[in-house]
Coordinates of C-alpha atoms in Angstrom, one line a residue:
Chain A
M1 CA 0.0 0.0 0.0
K2 CA 1.3 3.4 -0.8
K3 CA 0.4 5.0 2.4
E4 CA 3.1 7.7 2.3
F5 CA 1.8 9.6 -0.7
K6 CA -1.7 10.2 0.5
I7 CA -2.9 13.1 2.6
W8 CA -4.5 11.4 5.6
E9 CA -7.6 13.0 7.1
F10 CA -9.5 11.9 10.2
Q11 CA -12.0 9.8 8.2
D12 CA -9.3 8.1 6.1
L13 CA -7.5 7.1 9.3
I14 CA -10.5 5.7 11.2
E15 CA -11.5 3.6 8.2
N16 CA -8.0 2.2 7.6
E17 CA -7.5 -1.4 8.7
S18 CA -3.8 -1.0 9.4
F19 CA -4.4 2.1 11.5
K20 CA -7.0 0.3 13.5
N21 CA -4.7 -2.6 14.0
W22 CA -2.1 -0.2 15.3
V23 CA -4.5 1.4 17.8
I24 CA -6.1 -1.9 19.0
N25 CA -3.3 -4.5 18.6
Q26 CA -0.2 -2.3 18.5
E27 CA 0.7 -3.7 15.1
D28 CA 2.3 -1.8 12.2
S29 CA 3.6 0.6 14.9
A30 CA 6.8 1.6 13.1
F31 CA 4.9 3.1 10.2
W32 CA 2.3 4.9 12.2
E33 CA 4.6 6.3 14.8
D34 CA 6.9 7.6 12.0
F35 CA 3.8 9.0 10.2
A36 CA 2.6 10.8 13.4
T37 CA 5.9 12.5 14.1
R38 CA 6.4 13.9 10.6
N39 CA 4.4 17.1 11.2
T40 CA 2.0 18.6 13.6
K41 CA -1.0 18.3 11.3
N42 CA -0.4 14.5 11.1
A43 CA 0.1 14.3 14.8
Q44 CA -3.2 15.9 15.5
E45 CA -5.1 13.8 13.0
V46 CA -3.5 10.6 14.3
E47 CA -4.3 11.5 17.9
S48 CA -7.9 12.4 17.2
A49 CA -8.5 9.2 15.1
R50 CA -6.8 7.1 17.8
I51 CA -9.1 8.4 20.5
F52 CA -12.1 7.9 18.3
I53 CA -11.2 4.2 17.6
L54 CA -10.4 3.6 21.3
S55 CA -13.7 5.1 22.2
I56 CA -15.6 2.9 19.8
F57 CA -13.8 -0.3 20.8
S58 CA -14.4 0.4 24.5
I59 CA -18.1 -0.6 24.0
N60 CA -18.9 -3.2 26.5
I61 CA -21.2 -5.8 25.1
K62 CA -20.7 -9.2 26.4
G63 CA -21.2 -12.1 24.0
K64 CA -22.2 -15.6 25.0
S65 CA -19.8 -18.3 26.0
E66 CA -18.9 -21.1 23.6
K67 CA -20.9 -23.5 25.7
E68 CA -24.0 -21.3 25.6
I69 CA -23.7 -21.1 21.8
I70 CA -23.4 -24.8 21.5
S71 CA -26.5 -25.4 23.6
A72 CA -28.4 -22.7 21.6
Y73 CA -27.5 -24.6 18.5
E74 CA -28.7 -27.9 20.0
E75 CA -32.0 -26.4 20.8
L76 CA -32.3 -25.1 17.2
N77 CA -31.1 -28.5 15.8
L78 CA -33.8 -30.3 17.8
Q79 CA -36.6 -28.0 16.4
K80 CA -35.3 -28.1 12.9
N81 CA -35.3 -31.9 12.8
K82 CA -38.7 -32.1 14.5
E83 CA -40.2 -30.1 11.8
K84 CA -38.7 -32.3 9.2
R85 CA -40.0 -35.4 10.9
Q86 CA -43.5 -34.0 11.1
F87 CA -43.4 -33.4 7.4
F88 CA -42.3 -36.9 6.7
T89 CA -45.0 -38.4 8.9
Q90 CA -47.6 -36.4 7.1
I91 CA -46.5 -37.7 3.7
Y92 CA -46.3 -41.2 5.1
R93 CA -49.9 -40.9 6.4
I94 CA -51.1 -39.8 3.0
V95 CA -49.3 -42.6 1.3
A96 CA -50.6 -45.1 3.8
T97 CA -54.2 -44.1 3.3
V98 CA -53.9 -44.4 -0.5
L99 CA -52.4 -47.9 -0.1
I100 CA -54.9 -49.2 2.3
L101 CA -57.7 -48.1 -0.1
G102 CA -55.9 -49.9 -2.9
F103 CA -54.7 -53.1 -1.3
G104 CA -57.1 -53.2 1.6
G105 CA -57.3 -56.9 2.5
F106 CA -53.8 -57.9 1.5
L107 CA -52.1 -55.1 3.3
S108 CA -54.1 -55.3 6.5
F109 CA -53.1 -59.0 6.8
I110 CA -49.5 -58.1 6.7
Y111 CA -49.9 -55.1 8.8
F112 CA -51.4 -57.0 11.7
D113 CA -49.2 -60.0 11.5
K114 CA -46.3 -58.3 13.2
S115 CA -44.3 -61.4 14.0
N116 CA -43.6 -62.1 10.3
I117 CA -40.9 -59.6 9.5
A118 CA -39.8 -61.4 6.3
E119 CA -43.4 -61.0 4.9
E120 CA -43.2 -57.4 5.9
F121 CA -40.1 -56.9 3.9
K122 CA -41.7 -58.6 0.9
S123 CA -44.6 -56.3 1.1
V124 CA -42.2 -53.4 1.1
I125 CA -40.7 -54.6 -2.2
L126 CA -44.2 -55.2 -3.6
E127 CA -45.3 -51.8 -2.7
S128 CA -42.4 -50.2 -4.3
N129 CA -42.7 -52.5 -7.3
S130 CA -46.3 -51.5 -7.9
K131 CA -45.5 -47.8 -7.4
S132 CA -42.5 -47.1 -9.5
G133 CA -41.9 -50.2 -11.7
L134 CA -38.5 -51.3 -10.5
I135 CA -35.8 -52.9 -12.6
E136 CA -34.8 -56.3 -11.2
Q137 CA -31.4 -57.5 -11.8
I138 CA -30.2 -61.0 -10.7
N139 CA -26.6 -62.0 -11.1
Y140 CA -26.5 -65.7 -12.2
N141 CA -22.9 -65.6 -13.2
T142 CA -19.9 -66.6 -11.2
L143 CA -18.3 -63.2 -11.4
P144 CA -19.6 -59.9 -9.9
Q145 CA -21.7 -57.8 -12.1
I146 CA -21.5 -54.0 -12.4
I147 CA -24.7 -52.0 -12.4
T148 CA -24.8 -48.3 -13.0
L149 CA -27.7 -46.4 -11.5
S150 CA -29.3 -43.3 -13.0
D151 CA -27.6 -41.0 -10.5
G152 CA -24.2 -42.2 -11.5
S153 CA -23.7 -44.5 -8.5
S154 CA -22.3 -47.9 -9.2
V155 CA -23.1 -51.3 -7.6
L156 CA -21.0 -54.3 -7.8
L157 CA -23.5 -57.1 -7.5
Q158 CA -22.1 -60.5 -6.3
P159 CA -23.1 -63.8 -7.8
N160 CA -26.5 -65.1 -6.7
S161 CA -27.6 -61.7 -5.6
K162 CA -30.5 -59.5 -6.7
L163 CA -30.8 -55.8 -6.9
S164 CA -34.1 -54.0 -7.6
Y165 CA -33.9 -50.3 -8.5
P166 CA -35.9 -47.7 -10.4
S167 CA -34.8 -46.7 -13.9
E168 CA -34.8 -43.2 -12.6
F169 CA -34.7 -41.8 -9.1
K170 CA -37.6 -39.4 -8.7
N171 CA -38.8 -38.0 -5.4
D172 CA -36.4 -36.8 -2.7
K173 CA -34.6 -40.1 -2.0
R174 CA -32.9 -42.8 -3.8
E175 CA -34.1 -46.3 -2.9
V176 CA -32.8 -49.7 -3.9
F177 CA -33.5 -53.2 -2.6
L178 CA -31.0 -55.9 -2.2
T179 CA -31.0 -59.6 -1.6
G180 CA -27.6 -61.2 -1.4
E181 CA -24.4 -59.2 -1.5
A182 CA -23.2 -56.0 -3.2
F183 CA -20.6 -53.3 -2.9
F184 CA -22.0 -49.8 -3.4
E185 CA -20.2 -46.6 -4.5
V186 CA -22.8 -43.9 -4.1
S187 CA -22.5 -40.6 -5.8
K188 CA -22.7 -37.7 -3.4
N189 CA -26.0 -35.8 -3.2
P190 CA -26.9 -34.5 0.3
L191 CA -30.4 -33.6 -1.0
K192 CA -31.2 -37.1 -2.0
P193 CA -30.1 -39.7 0.5
F194 CA -29.5 -43.2 -0.7
Y195 CA -31.3 -46.1 1.0
V196 CA -30.6 -49.7 0.7
Y197 CA -33.3 -52.1 1.9
S198 CA -32.0 -55.5 2.7
N199 CA -34.2 -57.9 4.7
E200 CA -35.0 -56.1 7.9
V201 CA -32.2 -53.5 7.6
V202 CA -32.2 -50.1 6.1
T203 CA -28.8 -48.5 5.2
R204 CA -28.9 -44.8 4.6
V205 CA -26.1 -42.9 3.1
Y206 CA -25.4 -39.6 1.3
G207 CA -22.4 -40.6 -0.8
T208 CA -19.9 -43.1 0.2
S209 CA -18.8 -46.7 -0.5
F210 CA -19.8 -49.8 1.5
R211 CA -20.8 -53.4 1.3
V212 CA -24.1 -55.0 2.3
I213 CA -24.4 -58.8 2.8
A214 CA -28.0 -60.0 3.2
Y215 CA -28.6 -63.4 1.6
E216 CA -32.0 -64.9 2.0
G217 CA -31.8 -67.7 4.5
Q218 CA -28.7 -66.4 6.0
E219 CA -28.8 -65.7 9.7
N220 CA -27.6 -62.2 9.8
V221 CA -27.3 -59.0 7.7
E222 CA -23.9 -57.3 7.5
V223 CA -23.0 -53.8 6.5
M224 CA -19.4 -52.8 6.1
V225 CA -18.1 -49.3 5.4
K226 CA -15.1 -48.4 3.3
T227 CA -15.4 -44.6 3.1
G228 CA -17.8 -42.0 4.2
K229 CA -20.6 -42.3 6.8
V230 CA -23.4 -44.8 6.8
K231 CA -26.5 -45.1 9.0
V232 CA -28.2 -48.5 9.5
S233 CA -31.5 -49.2 11.2
K234 CA -34.3 -51.7 11.3
V235 CA -37.2 -51.6 8.9
K236 CA -39.9 -50.8 11.5
I237 CA -42.3 -53.6 12.1
G238 CA -45.7 -52.5 10.9
G239 CA -44.2 -49.2 9.9
K240 CA -43.9 -50.0 6.2
L241 CA -41.3 -48.3 4.1
D242 CA -40.7 -45.1 5.9
P243 CA -37.1 -44.1 6.4
S244 CA -38.1 -41.2 8.6
N245 CA -39.7 -43.7 11.0
S246 CA -36.6 -45.8 11.1
L247 CA -34.7 -42.6 12.1
I248 CA -36.4 -42.7 15.4
N249 CA -35.6 -46.4 15.7
D250 CA -32.3 -47.5 17.1
E251 CA -30.0 -46.3 14.4
I252 CA -26.3 -47.0 14.2
T253 CA -23.8 -44.7 12.6
L254 CA -20.9 -46.4 10.9
L255 CA -17.7 -44.7 10.0
P256 CA -15.0 -46.0 7.6
N257 CA -13.5 -49.4 8.4
Q258 CA -16.5 -50.1 10.7
A259 CA -19.2 -52.8 10.3
A260 CA -22.5 -53.7 11.9
R261 CA -24.2 -57.1 12.0
F262 CA -27.9 -57.4 12.3
L263 CA -28.9 -60.5 14.3
K264 CA -32.2 -61.6 12.8
K265 CA -33.1 -63.8 15.8
E266 CA -32.7 -61.1 18.3
S267 CA -33.8 -58.4 15.9
S268 CA -31.0 -56.2 17.1
F269 CA -27.7 -54.8 15.9
E270 CA -24.2 -55.7 16.9
K271 CA -21.6 -53.2 16.0
V272 CA -18.2 -54.5 15.0
I273 CA -16.0 -51.5 15.4
Q274 CA -12.8 -52.2 13.5
I275 CA -13.1 -54.3 10.4
S276 CA -9.3 -54.8 10.2
E277 CA -9.3 -56.4 13.6
N278 CA -12.1 -58.8 12.9
K279 CA -10.8 -61.9 11.0
E280 CA -14.2 -63.2 10.3
I281 CA -15.3 -60.1 8.5
Q282 CA -11.8 -59.6 6.9
T283 CA -12.2 -62.7 4.9
E284 CA -15.5 -61.5 3.5
L285 CA -14.1 -58.4 2.1
E286 CA -13.4 -58.4 -1.6
E287 CA -10.5 -57.0 -3.5
I288 CA -12.3 -53.6 -3.9
E289 CA -12.3 -52.7 -0.2
K290 CA -8.7 -53.6 0.4
L291 CA -7.5 -51.8 -2.6
S292 CA -6.5 -48.2 -2.8
F293 CA -7.4 -46.1 -5.8
E294 CA -4.6 -43.7 -5.2
F295 CA -2.4 -43.7 -8.3
D296 CA 0.8 -41.8 -8.4
D297 CA 2.4 -41.5 -11.8
I298 CA 1.1 -44.9 -12.9
P299 CA 0.8 -46.1 -16.5
V300 CA -2.9 -45.9 -17.6
A301 CA -2.8 -49.5 -18.8
Q302 CA -2.1 -50.5 -15.2
I303 CA -4.9 -48.3 -13.8
F304 CA -7.3 -50.0 -16.3
K305 CA -6.0 -53.4 -15.2
T306 CA -6.8 -52.5 -11.6
I307 CA -10.3 -51.4 -12.5
E308 CA -10.9 -54.4 -14.6
D309 CA -9.9 -56.7 -11.8
V310 CA -11.8 -55.0 -9.1
Y311 CA -15.0 -54.5 -10.9
S312 CA -14.8 -57.7 -13.0
I313 CA -15.2 -55.7 -16.2
K314 CA -13.4 -55.6 -19.5
I315 CA -11.9 -52.3 -20.7
D316 CA -11.1 -52.0 -24.4
Y317 CA -8.6 -49.3 -25.3
P318 CA -6.1 -48.5 -28.1
R319 CA -3.0 -49.9 -26.4
N320 CA -0.5 -48.4 -28.8
K321 CA -1.9 -44.9 -28.4
M322 CA -1.9 -45.1 -24.7
E323 CA 1.5 -46.6 -24.2
K324 CA 3.0 -43.4 -22.9
C325 CA 0.2 -42.3 -20.7
Y326 CA 0.9 -41.9 -17.0
L327 CA -1.5 -40.5 -14.5
T328 CA -1.5 -39.3 -10.9
T329 CA -5.0 -39.3 -9.5
S330 CA -7.1 -40.3 -6.5
L331 CA -10.2 -42.4 -7.4
T332 CA -11.1 -43.7 -4.0
D333 CA -14.8 -43.4 -3.0
I334 CA -15.9 -42.5 -6.5
P335 CA -18.4 -44.6 -8.5
L336 CA -17.1 -46.4 -11.5
P337 CA -18.7 -44.1 -14.2
E338 CA -17.1 -41.1 -12.4
K339 CA -13.7 -42.9 -12.2
M340 CA -13.9 -43.4 -16.0
K341 CA -14.9 -39.8 -16.5
I342 CA -12.0 -38.5 -14.4
I343 CA -9.5 -40.7 -16.2
C344 CA -10.7 -39.6 -19.6
L345 CA -10.6 -35.9 -18.6
A346 CA -7.1 -36.4 -17.2
I347 CA -5.8 -37.9 -20.4
G348 CA -7.5 -35.3 -22.5
N349 CA -7.1 -35.4 -26.3
N350 CA -10.7 -36.4 -27.1
T351 CA -10.6 -39.3 -24.7
N352 CA -14.1 -40.7 -24.1
Y353 CA -15.6 -43.8 -22.7
E354 CA -18.7 -45.9 -23.4
M355 CA -20.1 -48.5 -21.2
F356 CA -22.1 -51.5 -22.3
G357 CA -22.9 -53.9 -19.4
N358 CA -19.6 -55.3 -18.2
N359 CA -17.6 -53.8 -21.1
I360 CA -16.1 -50.3 -21.4
K361 CA -14.7 -49.0 -24.6
I362 CA -12.2 -46.1 -24.6
T363 CA -11.6 -43.9 -27.6
T364 CA -8.7 -41.5 -27.6
D365 CA -6.2 -39.6 -29.7
G366 CA -3.4 -40.6 -27.4
C367 CA -1.3 -38.7 -24.9
N368 CA 0.6 -35.5 -25.0
Chain B
M1 CA -3.7 -7.2 2.5
D2 CA -6.5 -6.4 4.9
I3 CA -8.9 -5.9 2.1
N4 CA -8.0 -9.3 0.9
K5 CA -8.7 -10.7 4.3
K6 CA -12.1 -9.2 4.2
N7 CA -12.8 -10.6 0.8
I8 CA -11.8 -14.1 1.8
E9 CA -14.1 -13.8 4.8
E10 CA -17.0 -12.9 2.5
L11 CA -16.1 -15.7 0.1
N12 CA -15.9 -18.2 3.0
D13 CA -19.4 -17.1 4.1
L14 CA -20.7 -17.5 0.6
L15 CA -19.3 -21.0 0.3
L16 CA -21.0 -22.0 3.6
W17 CA -24.2 -20.3 2.3
K18 CA -24.2 -22.4 -0.9
D19 CA -23.6 -25.5 1.0
I20 CA -26.6 -24.7 3.2
I21 CA -28.8 -24.2 0.2
S22 CA -27.8 -27.7 -1.0
G23 CA -28.8 -29.1 2.4
D24 CA -25.5 -29.4 4.3
E25 CA -26.1 -29.3 8.0
I26 CA -22.5 -29.0 9.0
S27 CA -22.2 -25.7 7.1
F28 CA -25.4 -24.6 8.7
E29 CA -24.0 -25.3 12.1
K30 CA -20.8 -23.4 11.3
L31 CA -22.6 -20.3 10.1
F32 CA -24.7 -20.3 13.2
K33 CA -21.8 -20.6 15.5
K34 CA -19.8 -18.0 13.6
Y35 CA -22.4 -15.3 13.7
Y36 CA -24.2 -16.1 16.9
N37 CA -22.2 -13.7 19.0
S38 CA -22.0 -10.8 16.6
L39 CA -25.8 -11.0 16.1
Y40 CA -26.2 -11.3 19.9
R41 CA -24.1 -8.3 20.5
F42 CA -25.7 -6.2 17.8
G43 CA -29.1 -7.2 19.2
N44 CA -28.3 -6.3 22.7
F45 CA -26.8 -3.0 21.6
Y46 CA -29.8 -2.2 19.6
F47 CA -32.7 -3.7 21.6
R48 CA -31.4 -4.5 25.0
D49 CA -34.0 -7.3 25.5
K50 CA -31.8 -10.4 25.8
D51 CA -34.7 -13.0 25.5
L52 CA -36.1 -11.2 22.5
V53 CA -32.6 -11.2 20.9
E54 CA -32.0 -14.9 21.5
D55 CA -35.4 -15.9 20.2
S56 CA -34.9 -13.9 17.1
I57 CA -31.6 -15.4 16.3
H58 CA -33.2 -18.8 16.7
D59 CA -36.0 -17.9 14.4
V60 CA -33.9 -16.5 11.7
F61 CA -31.7 -19.6 11.5
L62 CA -34.7 -21.9 11.7
E63 CA -36.3 -20.1 8.7
I64 CA -33.0 -20.2 6.8
W65 CA -33.0 -23.9 7.2
K66 CA -36.6 -24.3 6.4
Y67 CA -36.6 -22.3 3.2
K68 CA -33.0 -23.1 2.2
S69 CA -33.9 -24.3 -1.2
N70 CA -35.5 -20.9 -2.0
L71 CA -32.6 -18.8 -0.8
N72 CA -30.7 -16.5 -3.1
P73 CA -27.3 -18.1 -3.6
D74 CA -25.6 -14.8 -4.2
V75 CA -26.0 -12.6 -1.2
K76 CA -23.7 -10.7 1.1
V77 CA -24.2 -13.2 3.9
K78 CA -23.3 -11.1 6.9
A79 CA -25.5 -8.1 5.8
Y80 CA -28.3 -10.5 4.9
L81 CA -28.2 -12.1 8.3
Y82 CA -28.2 -8.8 10.1
S83 CA -31.1 -7.4 8.1
C84 CA -33.2 -10.6 8.6
F85 CA -32.4 -10.5 12.2
K86 CA -33.4 -6.9 12.6
N87 CA -36.6 -7.4 10.8
R88 CA -37.4 -10.4 12.9
V89 CA -36.9 -8.5 16.1
F90 CA -39.1 -5.7 15.0
K91 CA -41.8 -8.2 13.9
K92 CA -41.7 -9.9 17.3
M93 CA -41.9 -6.5 19.0
K94 CA -45.0 -5.6 16.9
I95 CA -46.7 -8.8 17.9
S96 CA -46.0 -8.2 21.6
R97 CA -47.1 -4.6 21.3
R98 CA -50.7 -5.8 21.3
I99 CA -50.1 -6.8 24.9
F100 CA -47.4 -4.5 26.1
T101 CA -46.6 -1.0 25.2
I102 CA -43.1 -0.6 24.0
H103 CA -41.0 2.1 25.5
E104 CA -39.3 4.5 23.2
E105 CA -35.9 3.8 24.6
Q106 CA -36.0 0.2 23.5
Y107 CA -35.4 1.4 20.0
N108 CA -32.7 3.7 21.1
P109 CA -29.4 1.8 21.2
E110 CA -27.1 2.6 24.0
F111 CA -23.3 2.3 24.1
E112 CA -22.0 1.0 27.3
F113 CA -18.3 1.6 27.7
S114 CA -15.6 -0.2 29.6
V115 CA -12.2 1.1 28.8
E116 CA -9.3 -1.3 28.8
E117 CA -6.6 0.6 30.6
I118 CA -3.7 -1.0 28.8
L119 CA -4.6 0.8 25.5
I120 CA -4.7 4.2 27.1
R121 CA -1.5 6.1 27.4
N122 CA -2.3 8.7 30.0
E123 CA -5.0 10.4 32.0
Y124 CA -5.5 13.1 29.5
E125 CA -6.4 10.4 26.9
A126 CA -8.7 8.6 29.3
E127 CA -10.6 11.9 29.8
K128 CA -10.9 12.5 26.1
I129 CA -12.2 9.0 25.6
Q130 CA -14.8 9.5 28.3
Q131 CA -15.9 12.8 26.6
L132 CA -16.2 11.0 23.3
N133 CA -18.2 8.2 24.8
H134 CA -20.6 10.7 26.2
L135 CA -20.9 12.3 22.8
I136 CA -21.6 9.0 21.1
N137 CA -24.5 8.4 23.5
Q138 CA -25.9 11.8 22.6
L139 CA -26.3 10.8 19.0
S140 CA -29.6 9.9 17.3
P141 CA -30.4 6.1 17.2
K142 CA -29.6 6.0 13.5
Q143 CA -26.3 7.7 14.0
K144 CA -25.4 5.3 16.7
E145 CA -26.3 2.4 14.5
I146 CA -24.2 3.6 11.7
I147 CA -21.2 4.1 13.9
Y148 CA -21.6 0.7 15.4
L149 CA -21.9 -1.1 12.0
R150 CA -19.2 0.9 10.3
Y151 CA -16.5 1.0 13.0
F152 CA -17.2 -1.7 15.4
E153 CA -18.4 -4.4 12.9
N154 CA -16.3 -3.1 10.1
L155 CA -19.1 -3.4 7.5
S156 CA -19.0 -1.8 4.1
L157 CA -21.3 1.1 3.2
E158 CA -23.1 -1.2 0.8
D159 CA -23.8 -3.8 3.6
I160 CA -24.9 -1.0 6.0
S161 CA -27.4 0.2 3.4
T162 CA -28.9 -3.3 3.3
I163 CA -29.1 -3.6 7.1
M164 CA -30.4 -0.1 7.7
N165 CA -32.7 -0.3 4.7
I166 CA -31.7 3.1 3.3
N167 CA -30.0 3.8 0.0
Y168 CA -26.2 4.0 -0.5
Q169 CA -26.1 7.8 -0.8
S170 CA -28.0 8.3 2.4
V171 CA -25.6 6.0 4.2
K172 CA -22.7 8.0 2.9
N173 CA -24.3 11.3 3.9
L174 CA -25.3 10.1 7.3
L175 CA -21.9 8.8 8.0
H176 CA -20.3 12.0 6.9
R177 CA -22.5 14.1 9.1
T178 CA -21.9 11.9 12.1
I179 CA -18.1 11.9 11.6
A180 CA -18.1 15.7 11.2
K181 CA -19.5 15.9 14.8
F182 CA -16.6 14.1 16.2
K183 CA -13.9 15.7 14.2
D184 CA -13.9 18.9 16.2
S185 CA -14.6 17.5 19.5
V186 CA -11.7 15.2 19.6
K187 CA -9.2 17.8 18.3
I188 CA -6.2 17.9 20.5
K189 CA -5.4 21.4 21.5

């Protein structure tokens, strides 16, 4: 700042940050002391302005302590969530009324037979089926199958598993239904939480990667988290498909490298804190959880190989053109389509990808 | 450098604001905690009713969360918060007016002073400051408000015009007139 060449008046001084800093915090003192002693006009202006600033900053208004502010926020938080819950309950009531009108007998049977949780869950699927027309995908192969959802999330469906999902996520949430085992990489969208319904367990996320194991006939349901934050809870008995209800239920929050097991018999959760310390769960993890997608100056061919192995897909690319391509990138916690997009962007030169089922085709002009 | 510091501050607020609009609770909490005390101080300076001030801050943030998807993504966050807060307090006062009569002085902000002795060099200076404090308290409510916002809160004239709900030129004139009052009275002889 060219302070020297300006004629400083009272108002200039009191509005100058550096001047204020000098008065209040004794900073920049060399400059201002020198300035004040140059001539009597300066000295007077500086002294007046100094007194003015001191006077303003001697206002005594006590703020609240940090603790008080935190409790004020808690109070606000409580109310803000209460209003949200009321809203959901209302919607739920309307939906419920419509459904009872439609499926009267059938539904009331399930509704009152509260002991039969499995039936309950089936009805949940049925309900959703009839509402939105879900796509049902069953993996009969021996290798995992990749499914890309309309929001860009990817699901790695294990053999003998079934995923039901809508062709497009409408409404304010993303809901899918799983029987068997799958690894999810959910694209981030705080406005549309992602729900996985598997037997009696609801898993709610906003954008993360995790695995759900819920085979029919298997004793327990397991949820394991790789990245991000996941919340699991029971599907409320008699409550139908209402995530906001399950929020009130005992809900467990899982952080990366944590897992929860739902014991069907006892109808309760068992939280296994550290995956890496639990051998039983360790063996269940597939390549994808153990692998890091942090690439540091790695040939693209090798990155493709890693992706091929992890997702059990085939990537077709012009090998000769991409021989000299090296990339440094972090692809952890990103759904497959996004991973491909980032790689293509990083390579540049008209690089694009297309995905057909388990095959990806790359077109490119090569590397710089 | 200081100007940049202020810009970064505004930019940070704007980032929080945009996250709030897309439904991020953590940013919402951050903004609340960041501005709680400055709104609280401003409120107590202006209205002196602690309960009213606390309730109003609560209401403003509750409404922000409730209507987050309809919020304007490009605002001066601090000025916007202050002006919402002030409107909310007045609204609450009007409602309670049906029951109680509001005393004039509740609108008249009052500066309370407590001078930190370390900053004052000598008795002569202390006396001067006291004189000035007295003078500040003689100002009209609007003049007090502008002094508070401009010099204590360090807000720009543009932001002040939003908060005080008067146009930019009027803010400039008001500030100029107010400062002129001080200029002579603080002159060192």
